[in-house]
Structures are given as structure tokens and as C-alpha cells.
Amino acid sequence: MRHILITGGAGFIGSHVVRLFVNTYPEYEIINLDKLTYAGNLSNLKDLEGKPNYRFVKADICDFDAIREIFDSLKIDSVIHLAAESHVDRSITDPFSFARTNVMGTLNLLQSAKEAWKGNDDGKLFYHVSTDEVYGALGFNDQPFSEERRYDPHSPYSASKASSDHFVRAYHDTYGLPVVLSNCSNNYGPYQFPEKLIPLFINNIRHNKPLPVYGKGENIRDWLYVEDHARAIDLIFHQGRVGETYNIGGLNEWKNIDLIRVLIKTVDRLLERKEGTSEKLITYVTDRAGHDLRYAIDASKLSNELGWKPSLQFEEGIDHTVRWYLDHQAWLDSVTSGEYQSYYRKMYGV
Ligand code: NAD
Ligand code: DAU
């Protein structure tokens, strides 16, 4: 039996990866390790409670002794590492917590794997989940990021993720740790914490609250449905070449303001409001500091080597996602209560 440690499994993408692995591979033990920060929520995985191949462990990846002990006692032979501080705006106000979790936390996991596996790497793998933001910003006419693109991070978040990527490669090159990495574009779908653009705006449209559009709304992101990301992780985990990096993207670039108009149209339609009712909520606000203009991913290595491609059309994915948030107000209310509320008030004054 393989004992796979998935870190950050109570978060947005992690919960989809845990669900996919638990349901697809009954022969693996899936250990979900999460600190349950404001972004981690076990109700994201209610459907897995009681499954014999699933186990949850509450732990902090910054606690080296605890992590080392978990590697030993649970006989961890593979890692899929997603735990991170993930919101760019928070990294601007609190860069230290990003360095601690994303850099030091990753280093603790790498060192624990190295010590536990002791060079006996048969069937072992350390899979590091990273982001396209490490590559920096594209101009409107630039080619999408390939795996060869030079790192050029601009935010404390992307700098911390870039640093963690470098540590992962250093452990491969220096100690021979079997690693694989992927760098993905913006994800959307159910269970995303509503501080990120898509769930935040769906919720605000529903409740007739302002939609804070940074700058002129001209920044471009490449959107991928979260379950397609989870499928790509599954494929790379099982078939990716050790030591390699794979870029994952949606081939689906949207200017923020155009995407926001799609959200407005979809929510208004589903709530049976007159078309265009919520356009008045668009509120242009001061731009995010260091705001990257455009991200776009060249995922041809992943599709040529492993045959991956996104399964969902964007229109279908957005429709499904908007319906999910409209049907899960209780989930939104529970994750936006308490600690997060005061942060939200401070950031946006609402
Ligand atoms: P998220 O913020 O929704 O979830 C992060 C999870 O990590 C939470 O469950 C949280 O409790 C946990 N966590 C945080 N600090 C921890 C610590 N010290 N110890 C243990 N657990 C801790 O993030 P997400 O959007 O699901 O992103 C997951 C990963 O994917 C991150 O590494 C992120 O950089 C990467 N990524 C995200 C996107 C995206 O669009 N969201 C795109 C590409 C890559
Ligand atoms: O590209 C991958 C990255 O995508 C991940 O690594 C990050 O973890 C994830 O948070 C996401 O980063 P972004 O900064 O692109 O996502 P966010 O949802 O915060 O913002 C998307 C775009 O919308 C961005 O250009 C900023 C803008 N925006 C965002 C918010 C929250 C607004 O205009 N207003 C807002 O209120």
C-alpha cells in the first residue's frame, strides 16, 4: 500500500485532489495534512468521512519535529504538497507569513522526506504544486509561459512560491530526492475561499454589494476548472518524469472586466433579475501593488507527453460554478464568519 501525504488538503485545490485520489485509488492510504488556517475547512471533504483509505491529520508544516514524526509513524512514501498561503493581497500586507509557510514549510517537508527515505527512493516521490505567477508578467503580445521561462516573481506570494520551487529542485540536484513540479494558472470552481475574484464577486453580486475592480480591470488571467487541475496532478504524479516541471493551463485567457461581466450576466440570469441589473455594482478601486498584467500558460509539454487537456468549456465551468455558490450560501456564510470578516472590513472598508 502507498501512503500518500497530501498537504493543504482542506483548502480549495487540495480538497479536490484528496477527493479524486481517495475515490480513484482505494489501494492507497491518503493522509490529508492541514493546519486548518482561515482557508482550510474540513466541511469541504464531508463526503469522505468514514472512507477506510482516508485519514486527516491536523499539523503545521512549519513545525519540523511534528512533520518528521508524521513521516516516520505513518510511513509516508509520497507527498503531494499544496499547503501554502495563497492569496496575493494578503502577501502584500503580511509577507512574513508567506515566507514562513511557503518557504520554510516546504523546506521542512523536503528535509523530512530526505531523512525518512534515506536515499532509498524506490517508489518514492515528492510532488510540489506551484503557480504560474513565479514567471512574472506577460505583455499583451508575448508568448505564453513555457517551462523554460526565466523566473521573475513580483509579489511576496510569488517570490515565496519561486523560492520554494528552487528548494525543491535543489533537493533533487543535491541529494537526489525524487521530485516533480507543476506550475498552474488560475483555478476556479467549488470550495474556493471567497477572497479570490470569482467566488467573492458571485457572492457580492447576489447580495448587491460593490465589486472592487482593481485598476482598469484590464489584467488578464488564464482560467482552469479546478477538477481539470486535479486530473493533471493525478497524471503527473503517476506518469510524469522525475526531476521535471510541467506547466498546466486552461488555454482560456480573460480580461478581468470581461470575466466580471460574464459573472454578472450569469448571476442575474440565475436569480431571474433583468439582464444588466448588477452592472451598477462595478466599482473601480486603487490597483493592487505590483499587479501582474497578464498570465498565460503554454501547456504543450503536458499535453504532448501525457495527453492531458482541459475537459470543460469555460461557459460550462462558469455556469456550474455560479450555480454551486448560489446553492451553497451556508458554506459561504460559515467560511466568511469570524477572523476573515475583520480582514475583509479592513481591506475594503465594507
Ligand atoms: P488555499 O488557500 O485554498 O488552501 C491552502 C491550504 O493550506 C488550506 O487548507 C490551509 O489550511 C493549508 N495551510 C496553510 N498553511 C499551512 C501550514 N502552515 N501547515 C499546514 N497547512 C497549511 O489554496 P489553493 O488555492 O487551494 O492553493 C493550493 C496550492 O496550489 C498552493 O500551493 C498554491 O500556491 C497553488 N496554486 C493555486 C492556484 C489557484 O488558482 N488557487 C493556482 C496555481 C497554484
Ligand atoms: O495564477 C495562479 C494564481 O492565481 C495562484 O497562484 C494564486 O494562489 C491565486 O490566488 C490566483 O492569484 P490571482 O492574484 O491571479 O487571483 P485573484 O483571484 O486574487 O485575482 C484575480 C484577478 O482579479 C487579479 O488580476 C486581481 C483581480 N481582482 C481580484 C480581487 C480579489 C480584482 O480586480 N478585485 C478583487 O477584489
Tab-separated table of C-alpha atoms and ligand atoms in Angstrom:
chain	number	residue	atom	x	y	z
A	1	MET	CA	0.000	0.000	0.000
A	2	ARG	CA	1.261	3.503	-0.833
A	3	HIS	CA	0.980	6.080	1.945
A	4	ILE	CA	0.470	9.432	0.249
A	5	LEU	CA	0.710	12.636	2.255
A	6	ILE	CA	-1.346	15.444	0.693
A	7	THR	CA	-0.653	18.778	2.373
A	8	GLY	CA	-3.249	21.567	2.294
A	9	GLY	CA	-5.989	19.038	1.533
A	10	ALA	CA	-8.640	21.057	3.384
A	11	GLY	CA	-8.133	24.046	1.075
A	12	PHE	CA	-9.617	24.762	-2.333
A	13	ILE	CA	-7.483	22.757	-4.790
A	14	GLY	CA	-6.253	20.319	-2.132
A	15	SER	CA	-9.807	19.184	-1.323
A	16	HIS	CA	-10.412	18.317	-4.990
A	17	VAL	CA	-7.092	16.427	-5.179
A	18	VAL	CA	-7.817	14.498	-1.961
A	19	ARG	CA	-11.325	13.590	-3.178
A	20	LEU	CA	-10.006	12.414	-6.566
A	21	PHE	CA	-7.273	10.246	-5.012
A	22	VAL	CA	-9.444	8.746	-2.242
A	23	ASN	CA	-12.208	7.827	-4.698
A	24	THR	CA	-9.959	6.626	-7.538
A	25	TYR	CA	-7.323	4.674	-5.591
A	26	PRO	CA	-8.802	2.556	-2.774
A	27	GLU	CA	-5.442	0.754	-2.683
A	28	TYR	CA	-3.641	3.924	-1.446
A	29	GLU	CA	-3.829	5.414	2.025
A	30	ILE	CA	-4.444	9.160	1.592
A	31	ILE	CA	-3.283	11.273	4.522
A	32	ASN	CA	-4.588	14.832	4.412
A	33	LEU	CA	-2.290	17.075	6.482
A	34	ASP	CA	-3.602	20.575	7.102
A	35	LYS	CA	-3.223	23.275	9.733
A	36	LEU	CA	-6.807	24.469	9.078
A	37	THR	CA	-5.956	28.138	8.693
A	38	TYR	CA	-8.749	30.551	7.711
A	39	ALA	CA	-8.517	28.958	4.210
A	40	GLY	CA	-8.834	25.321	5.293
A	41	ASN	CA	-12.210	23.854	6.015
A	42	LEU	CA	-12.965	20.207	6.729
A	43	SER	CA	-16.548	20.641	5.581
A	44	ASN	CA	-15.032	20.723	2.055
A	45	LEU	CA	-14.497	16.953	2.485
A	46	LYS	CA	-17.604	15.846	4.370
A	47	ASP	CA	-18.321	13.210	1.724
A	48	LEU	CA	-15.061	11.381	2.543
A	49	GLU	CA	-15.711	10.911	6.264
A	50	GLY	CA	-15.531	7.222	7.178
A	51	LYS	CA	-13.737	6.117	3.987
A	52	PRO	CA	-11.221	3.430	5.010
A	53	ASN	CA	-8.373	4.802	2.843
A	54	TYR	CA	-8.682	8.405	4.125
A	55	ARG	CA	-7.126	9.952	7.208
A	56	PHE	CA	-6.927	13.585	8.380
A	57	VAL	CA	-4.005	14.900	10.437
A	58	LYS	CA	-4.052	18.431	11.841
A	59	ALA	CA	-0.480	19.748	11.728
A	60	ASP	CA	1.566	22.784	10.758
A	61	ILE	CA	4.198	22.295	8.050
A	62	CYS	CA	6.276	24.913	9.883
A	63	ASP	CA	6.650	22.502	12.839
A	64	PHE	CA	9.663	20.439	11.758
A	65	ASP	CA	9.550	17.934	14.641
A	66	ALA	CA	5.861	17.210	14.065
A	67	ILE	CA	6.386	16.714	10.325
A	68	ARG	CA	9.398	14.433	10.831
A	69	GLU	CA	7.379	12.344	13.293
A	70	ILE	CA	4.477	12.041	10.805
A	71	PHE	CA	6.827	10.801	8.059
A	72	ASP	CA	8.129	8.085	10.396
A	73	SER	CA	4.951	6.979	12.106
A	74	LEU	CA	2.722	6.985	9.013
A	75	LYS	CA	5.407	5.517	6.691
A	76	ILE	CA	4.954	8.288	4.146
A	77	ASP	CA	6.349	7.289	0.756
A	78	SER	CA	4.927	10.054	-1.450
A	79	VAL	CA	3.998	13.683	-0.977
A	80	ILE	CA	1.705	15.966	-2.948
A	81	HIS	CA	2.447	19.354	-1.451
A	82	LEU	CA	-0.239	22.032	-1.780
A	83	ALA	CA	-0.267	23.671	1.669
A	84	ALA	CA	0.520	27.350	1.303
A	85	GLU	CA	-0.554	30.865	1.971
A	86	SER	CA	-2.135	31.520	-1.412
A	87	HIS	CA	-3.690	34.998	-1.612
A	88	VAL	CA	-1.603	37.735	-3.271
A	89	ASP	CA	-3.339	40.605	-1.414
A	90	ARG	CA	-2.582	39.025	1.973
A	91	SER	CA	1.068	38.615	0.953
A	92	ILE	CA	1.287	42.373	0.421
A	93	THR	CA	0.110	43.093	3.976
A	94	ASP	CA	1.844	40.145	5.696
A	95	PRO	CA	4.857	38.895	3.677
A	96	PHE	CA	6.466	37.138	6.666
A	97	SER	CA	3.746	34.515	6.992
A	98	PHE	CA	4.244	33.711	3.294
A	99	ALA	CA	7.984	33.218	3.788
A	100	ARG	CA	7.350	31.050	6.851
A	101	THR	CA	4.721	28.753	5.366
A	102	ASN	CA	5.659	28.659	1.689
A	103	VAL	CA	9.445	28.636	2.027
A	104	MET	CA	10.266	27.218	5.480
A	105	GLY	CA	7.262	24.880	5.479
A	106	THR	CA	8.332	23.415	2.123
A	107	LEU	CA	11.910	23.072	3.365
A	108	ASN	CA	10.677	21.164	6.453
A	109	LEU	CA	8.807	18.713	4.217
A	110	LEU	CA	11.790	18.244	1.881
A	111	GLN	CA	14.177	17.611	4.763
A	112	SER	CA	11.724	15.211	6.436
A	113	ALA	CA	11.343	13.260	3.174
A	114	LYS	CA	15.104	13.143	2.695
A	115	GLU	CA	15.677	11.864	6.245
A	116	ALA	CA	12.828	9.341	6.143
A	117	TRP	CA	13.664	7.944	2.720
A	118	LYS	CA	17.444	7.851	3.341
A	119	GLY	CA	18.300	7.617	-0.345
A	120	ASN	CA	16.102	4.526	-0.777
A	121	ASP	CA	13.925	6.185	-3.376
A	122	ASP	CA	12.160	3.150	-4.793
A	123	GLY	CA	8.516	4.163	-5.325
A	124	LYS	CA	9.057	7.496	-3.556
A	125	LEU	CA	8.015	10.877	-4.952
A	126	PHE	CA	7.866	14.479	-3.725
A	127	TYR	CA	5.362	16.375	-5.904
A	128	HIS	CA	5.415	20.143	-5.438
A	129	VAL	CA	2.366	22.111	-6.615
A	130	SER	CA	3.310	25.603	-7.754
A	131	THR	CA	1.947	28.533	-9.697
A	132	ASP	CA	2.424	30.363	-12.994
A	133	GLU	CA	2.985	33.576	-11.002
A	134	VAL	CA	6.659	32.628	-10.467
A	135	TYR	CA	7.284	33.541	-14.126
A	136	GLY	CA	6.207	37.163	-13.627
A	137	ALA	CA	4.067	39.177	-16.011
A	138	LEU	CA	3.483	38.916	-19.775
A	139	GLY	CA	2.803	41.824	-22.124
A	140	PHE	CA	-0.351	41.652	-24.270
A	141	ASN	CA	1.556	40.229	-27.268
A	142	ASP	CA	4.072	37.950	-25.516
A	143	GLN	CA	4.157	34.175	-25.966
A	144	PRO	CA	2.622	32.175	-23.060
A	145	PHE	CA	4.960	30.879	-20.323
A	146	SER	CA	6.776	27.652	-21.175
A	147	GLU	CA	8.720	25.608	-18.604
A	148	GLU	CA	11.945	27.277	-19.834
A	149	ARG	CA	10.751	30.768	-18.922
A	150	ARG	CA	13.088	32.605	-16.507
A	151	TYR	CA	11.639	33.145	-13.006
A	152	ASP	CA	10.681	36.777	-12.352
A	153	PRO	CA	8.268	36.965	-9.387
A	154	HIS	CA	6.812	40.340	-8.372
A	155	SER	CA	4.638	39.804	-5.298
A	156	PRO	CA	5.717	38.455	-1.896
A	157	TYR	CA	3.411	35.479	-2.661
A	158	SER	CA	5.042	34.649	-5.987
A	159	ALA	CA	8.526	35.295	-4.548
A	160	SER	CA	7.809	32.780	-1.781
A	161	LYS	CA	6.487	30.194	-4.262
A	162	ALA	CA	9.521	30.759	-6.540
A	163	SER	CA	11.814	30.248	-3.572
A	164	SER	CA	10.045	27.009	-2.637
A	165	ASP	CA	10.380	25.773	-6.244
A	166	HIS	CA	14.137	26.459	-6.093
A	167	PHE	CA	14.455	24.483	-2.835
A	168	VAL	CA	12.594	21.529	-4.360
A	169	ARG	CA	14.952	21.470	-7.371
A	170	ALA	CA	17.961	21.935	-5.076
A	171	TYR	CA	16.956	18.828	-3.073
A	172	HIS	CA	16.749	16.888	-6.326
A	173	ASP	CA	20.074	18.132	-7.697
A	174	THR	CA	21.999	17.996	-4.393
A	175	TYR	CA	20.556	14.969	-2.577
A	176	GLY	CA	18.888	13.088	-5.424
A	177	LEU	CA	15.415	13.440	-3.866
A	178	PRO	CA	12.844	12.232	-6.451
A	179	VAL	CA	10.785	15.324	-7.176
A	180	VAL	CA	8.352	16.570	-9.780
A	181	LEU	CA	6.825	20.057	-10.051
A	182	SER	CA	3.881	21.660	-11.787
A	183	ASN	CA	3.059	25.334	-12.288
A	184	CYS	CA	-0.600	26.052	-12.890
A	185	SER	CA	-2.671	29.054	-13.914
A	186	ASN	CA	-5.728	30.490	-12.075
A	187	ASN	CA	-8.186	27.857	-10.856
A	188	TYR	CA	-11.931	28.305	-10.379
A	189	GLY	CA	-14.737	26.060	-9.147
A	190	PRO	CA	-16.495	24.954	-5.925
A	191	TYR	CA	-14.916	25.408	-2.450
A	192	GLN	CA	-12.671	28.377	-3.333
A	193	PHE	CA	-12.321	30.761	-0.419
A	194	PRO	CA	-14.368	33.904	-1.192
A	195	GLU	CA	-11.482	36.355	-1.044
A	196	LYS	CA	-10.484	35.324	-4.593
A	197	LEU	CA	-12.053	37.105	-7.545
A	198	ILE	CA	-14.666	34.600	-8.778
A	199	PRO	CA	-16.350	33.472	-5.517
A	200	LEU	CA	-16.050	36.958	-3.983
A	201	PHE	CA	-17.783	38.583	-6.934
A	202	ILE	CA	-20.518	35.926	-7.245
A	203	ASN	CA	-21.360	36.418	-3.570
A	204	ASN	CA	-21.265	40.215	-3.835
A	205	ILE	CA	-23.495	40.249	-6.924
A	206	ARG	CA	-26.011	38.065	-5.114
A	207	HIS	CA	-26.077	40.454	-2.136
A	208	ASN	CA	-25.930	43.688	-4.174
A	209	LYS	CA	-22.541	44.634	-2.747
A	210	PRO	CA	-19.855	46.625	-4.620
A	211	LEU	CA	-17.492	44.716	-6.926
A	212	PRO	CA	-13.994	46.141	-6.281
A	213	VAL	CA	-12.257	46.006	-9.692
A	214	TYR	CA	-8.535	46.703	-9.330
A	215	GLY	CA	-7.169	49.405	-11.664
A	216	LYS	CA	-8.950	49.460	-15.021
A	217	GLY	CA	-9.862	45.770	-14.957
A	218	GLU	CA	-7.550	45.140	-17.912
A	219	ASN	CA	-5.345	42.473	-16.328
A	220	ILE	CA	-5.571	39.063	-17.946
A	221	ARG	CA	-5.679	35.645	-16.284
A	222	ASP	CA	-5.805	32.129	-17.786
A	223	TRP	CA	-8.634	30.241	-16.032
A	224	LEU	CA	-8.789	26.476	-15.473
A	225	TYR	CA	-11.564	24.462	-13.835
A	226	VAL	CA	-10.207	23.046	-10.573
A	227	GLU	CA	-11.097	19.413	-11.333
A	228	ASP	CA	-9.022	19.636	-14.529
A	229	HIS	CA	-6.078	20.748	-12.389
A	230	ALA	CA	-6.655	17.790	-10.042
A	231	ARG	CA	-6.705	15.406	-13.049
A	232	ALA	CA	-3.435	16.889	-14.297
A	233	ILE	CA	-1.871	16.363	-10.854
A	234	ASP	CA	-3.016	12.723	-10.890
A	235	LEU	CA	-1.457	12.226	-14.332
A	236	ILE	CA	1.844	13.899	-13.448
A	237	PHE	CA	2.030	12.066	-10.116
A	238	HIS	CA	1.712	8.696	-11.866
A	239	GLN	CA	3.387	9.314	-15.226
A	240	GLY	CA	5.477	12.487	-15.001
A	241	ARG	CA	9.252	12.193	-15.330
A	242	VAL	CA	11.204	12.618	-12.098
A	243	GLY	CA	13.087	15.917	-11.926
A	244	GLU	CA	10.779	17.555	-14.483
A	245	THR	CA	8.429	20.528	-14.379
A	246	TYR	CA	5.070	20.614	-16.152
A	247	ASN	CA	3.054	23.760	-16.829
A	248	ILE	CA	-0.737	23.418	-16.534
A	249	GLY	CA	-3.155	25.964	-18.003
A	250	GLY	CA	-6.622	26.459	-19.346
A	251	LEU	CA	-5.841	27.935	-22.804
A	252	ASN	CA	-8.524	30.317	-21.637
A	253	GLU	CA	-7.441	33.943	-21.209
A	254	TRP	CA	-9.895	36.528	-19.918
A	255	LYS	CA	-9.513	40.239	-19.230
A	256	ASN	CA	-10.819	40.740	-15.650
A	257	ILE	CA	-13.554	43.186	-16.629
A	258	ASP	CA	-14.868	40.846	-19.357
A	259	LEU	CA	-14.910	37.931	-16.926
A	260	ILE	CA	-16.715	40.092	-14.340
A	261	ARG	CA	-19.391	40.915	-16.946
A	262	VAL	CA	-19.869	37.172	-17.587
A	263	LEU	CA	-20.319	36.642	-13.823
A	264	ILE	CA	-22.843	39.490	-13.620
A	265	LYS	CA	-24.798	38.120	-16.574
A	266	THR	CA	-24.822	34.575	-15.202
A	267	VAL	CA	-25.827	35.504	-11.628
A	268	ASP	CA	-28.542	37.907	-12.849
A	269	ARG	CA	-29.923	35.207	-15.179
A	270	LEU	CA	-29.934	32.506	-12.496
A	271	LEU	CA	-31.560	34.849	-9.961
A	272	GLU	CA	-34.122	35.853	-12.591
A	273	ARG	CA	-33.113	39.502	-12.467
A	274	LYS	CA	-33.383	41.726	-15.528
A	275	GLU	CA	-30.233	41.461	-17.684
A	276	GLY	CA	-27.660	44.082	-16.684
A	277	THR	CA	-29.208	44.774	-13.246
A	278	SER	CA	-25.926	44.283	-11.383
A	279	GLU	CA	-23.644	46.211	-13.780
A	280	LYS	CA	-24.032	49.198	-11.430
A	281	LEU	CA	-22.103	47.286	-8.734
A	282	ILE	CA	-18.828	47.564	-10.700
A	283	THR	CA	-16.582	49.851	-8.635
A	284	TYR	CA	-13.099	50.693	-9.892
A	285	VAL	CA	-10.662	50.840	-6.942
A	286	THR	CA	-6.958	51.506	-6.469
A	287	ASP	CA	-4.873	48.923	-8.304
A	288	ARG	CA	-3.124	46.063	-6.478
A	289	ALA	CA	0.525	46.996	-5.840
A	290	GLY	CA	2.830	45.234	-8.315
A	291	HIS	CA	-0.219	43.876	-10.180
A	292	ASP	CA	0.970	41.486	-12.933
A	293	LEU	CA	-0.605	42.452	-16.249
A	294	ARG	CA	-1.085	39.038	-17.840
A	295	TYR	CA	-0.533	35.324	-17.208
A	296	ALA	CA	-0.879	32.674	-19.907
A	297	ILE	CA	0.382	29.109	-19.943
A	298	ASP	CA	1.865	27.003	-22.713
A	299	ALA	CA	0.770	23.515	-21.586
A	300	SER	CA	2.068	21.708	-24.695
A	301	LYS	CA	4.664	19.654	-22.756
A	302	LEU	CA	1.906	18.183	-20.564
A	303	SER	CA	-0.405	17.510	-23.498
A	304	ASN	CA	2.336	16.082	-25.772
A	305	GLU	CA	3.981	13.873	-23.119
A	306	LEU	CA	0.995	12.820	-21.021
A	307	GLY	CA	-2.014	13.515	-23.251
A	308	TRP	CA	-3.681	15.991	-20.849
A	309	LYS	CA	-6.145	18.639	-21.965
A	310	PRO	CA	-8.822	20.644	-20.136
A	311	SER	CA	-12.155	18.785	-20.228
A	312	LEU	CA	-14.598	21.632	-19.604
A	313	GLN	CA	-15.538	24.548	-21.816
A	314	PHE	CA	-15.321	27.788	-19.822
A	315	GLU	CA	-19.019	28.679	-20.295
A	316	GLU	CA	-19.993	25.292	-18.851
A	317	GLY	CA	-17.499	25.587	-15.969
A	318	ILE	CA	-18.633	29.105	-15.026
A	319	ASP	CA	-22.304	28.177	-15.181
A	320	HIS	CA	-21.678	25.184	-12.904
A	321	THR	CA	-19.538	27.280	-10.546
A	322	VAL	CA	-22.057	30.131	-10.216
A	323	ARG	CA	-24.853	27.619	-9.547
A	324	TRP	CA	-22.686	25.917	-6.898
A	325	TYR	CA	-22.060	29.159	-4.954
A	326	LEU	CA	-25.700	30.218	-5.232
A	327	ASP	CA	-26.720	26.797	-3.858
A	328	HIS	CA	-24.126	26.830	-1.048
A	329	GLN	CA	-24.817	30.068	0.828
A	330	ALA	CA	-24.441	28.208	4.138
A	331	TRP	CA	-20.883	27.187	3.180
A	332	LEU	CA	-20.058	30.771	2.180
A	333	ASP	CA	-21.513	32.113	5.441
A	334	SER	CA	-19.563	29.642	7.546
A	335	VAL	CA	-16.193	30.331	5.918
A	336	THR	CA	-16.679	34.092	5.876
A	337	SER	CA	-17.558	34.403	9.543
A	338	GLY	CA	-15.118	35.253	12.320
A	339	GLU	CA	-11.482	36.008	11.570
A	340	TYR	CA	-11.989	36.574	7.876
A	341	GLN	CA	-14.721	39.175	8.342
A	342	SER	CA	-12.491	41.644	10.131
A	343	TYR	CA	-9.794	41.259	7.460
A	344	TYR	CA	-12.397	41.922	4.770
A	345	ARG	CA	-13.612	45.070	6.524
A	346	LYS	CA	-10.038	46.354	6.847
A	347	MET	CA	-9.188	45.662	3.179
A	348	TYR	CA	-12.330	47.019	1.538
A	349	GLY	CA	-13.965	49.153	4.222
A	350	VAL	CA	-17.317	47.380	3.769
B	1	NAD	P1	-5.967	27.626	-0.284
B	1	NAD	O1	-5.508	28.887	0.365
B	1	NAD	O2	-7.397	27.475	-0.648
B	1	NAD	O3	-5.598	26.385	0.649
B	1	NAD	C1	-4.372	26.279	1.324
B	1	NAD	C2	-4.497	25.164	2.365
B	1	NAD	O4	-3.218	25.048	3.021
B	1	NAD	C3	-5.532	25.438	3.447
B	1	NAD	O5	-6.309	24.286	3.697
B	1	NAD	C4	-4.698	25.802	4.671
B	1	NAD	O6	-5.311	25.469	5.904
B	1	NAD	C5	-3.437	24.982	4.415
B	1	NAD	N1	-2.262	25.554	5.109
B	1	NAD	C6	-1.839	26.835	5.075
B	1	NAD	N2	-0.754	26.975	5.856
B	1	NAD	C7	-0.472	25.759	6.378
B	1	NAD	C8	0.541	25.260	7.252
B	1	NAD	N3	1.471	26.068	7.781
B	1	NAD	N4	0.543	23.927	7.566
B	1	NAD	C9	-0.398	23.106	7.041
B	1	NAD	N5	-1.397	23.529	6.245
B	1	NAD	C10	-1.432	24.830	5.909
B	1	NAD	O7	-5.017	27.448	-1.550
B	1	NAD	P2	-5.337	26.877	-3.006
B	1	NAD	O8	-5.846	27.969	-3.847
B	1	NAD	O9	-6.090	25.624	-2.878
B	1	NAD	O10	-3.848	26.555	-3.493
B	1	NAD	C11	-3.232	25.317	-3.173
B	1	NAD	C12	-1.838	25.289	-3.761
B	1	NAD	O11	-1.911	25.441	-5.182
B	1	NAD	C13	-0.929	26.401	-3.258
B	1	NAD	O12	0.359	25.876	-3.098
B	1	NAD	C14	-0.956	27.430	-4.385
B	1	NAD	O13	0.238	28.163	-4.422
B	1	NAD	C15	-1.111	26.538	-5.597
B	1	NAD	N6	-1.801	27.143	-6.756
B	1	NAD	C16	-3.018	27.750	-6.600
B	1	NAD	C17	-3.687	28.242	-7.729
B	1	NAD	C18	-5.049	28.888	-7.622
B	1	NAD	O14	-5.552	29.422	-8.611
B	1	NAD	N7	-5.718	28.862	-6.477
B	1	NAD	C19	-3.091	28.140	-8.992
B	1	NAD	C20	-1.824	27.528	-9.100
B	1	NAD	C21	-1.206	27.028	-7.976
B	2	DAU	O1	-2.129	32.345	-11.347
B	2	DAU	C1	-2.266	31.447	-10.288
B	2	DAU	C2	-2.616	32.197	-9.031
B	2	DAU	O2	-3.971	32.623	-9.177
B	2	DAU	C3	-2.459	31.370	-7.756
B	2	DAU	O3	-1.107	31.026	-7.596
B	2	DAU	C4	-2.952	32.168	-6.534
B	2	DAU	O4	-2.876	31.351	-5.384
B	2	DAU	C5	-4.390	32.564	-6.778
B	2	DAU	O5	-4.862	33.349	-5.707
B	2	DAU	C6	-4.524	33.353	-8.099
B	2	DAU	O6	-3.878	34.647	-7.985
B	2	DAU	P1	-4.548	35.970	-8.582
B	2	DAU	O7	-3.987	37.131	-7.876
B	2	DAU	O8	-4.494	35.977	-10.079
B	2	DAU	O9	-6.092	35.699	-8.158
B	2	DAU	P2	-7.222	36.662	-7.545
B	2	DAU	O10	-8.498	35.889	-7.573
B	2	DAU	O11	-6.796	37.272	-6.259
B	2	DAU	O12	-7.320	37.827	-8.617
B	2	DAU	C7	-7.627	37.566	-9.983
B	2	DAU	C8	-7.552	38.898	-10.748
B	2	DAU	O13	-8.630	39.728	-10.303
B	2	DAU	C9	-6.293	39.672	-10.478
B	2	DAU	O14	-5.901	40.346	-11.673
B	2	DAU	C10	-6.692	40.685	-9.411
B	2	DAU	C11	-8.140	40.952	-9.729
B	2	DAU	N1	-9.009	41.261	-8.571
B	2	DAU	C12	-9.011	40.398	-7.533
B	2	DAU	C13	-9.793	40.637	-6.419
B	2	DAU	C14	-9.789	39.676	-5.235
B	2	DAU	C15	-9.832	42.390	-8.579
B	2	DAU	O15	-9.849	43.163	-9.561
B	2	DAU	N2	-10.599	42.626	-7.481
B	2	DAU	C16	-10.625	41.800	-6.388
B	2	DAU	O16	-11.346	42.067	-5.409
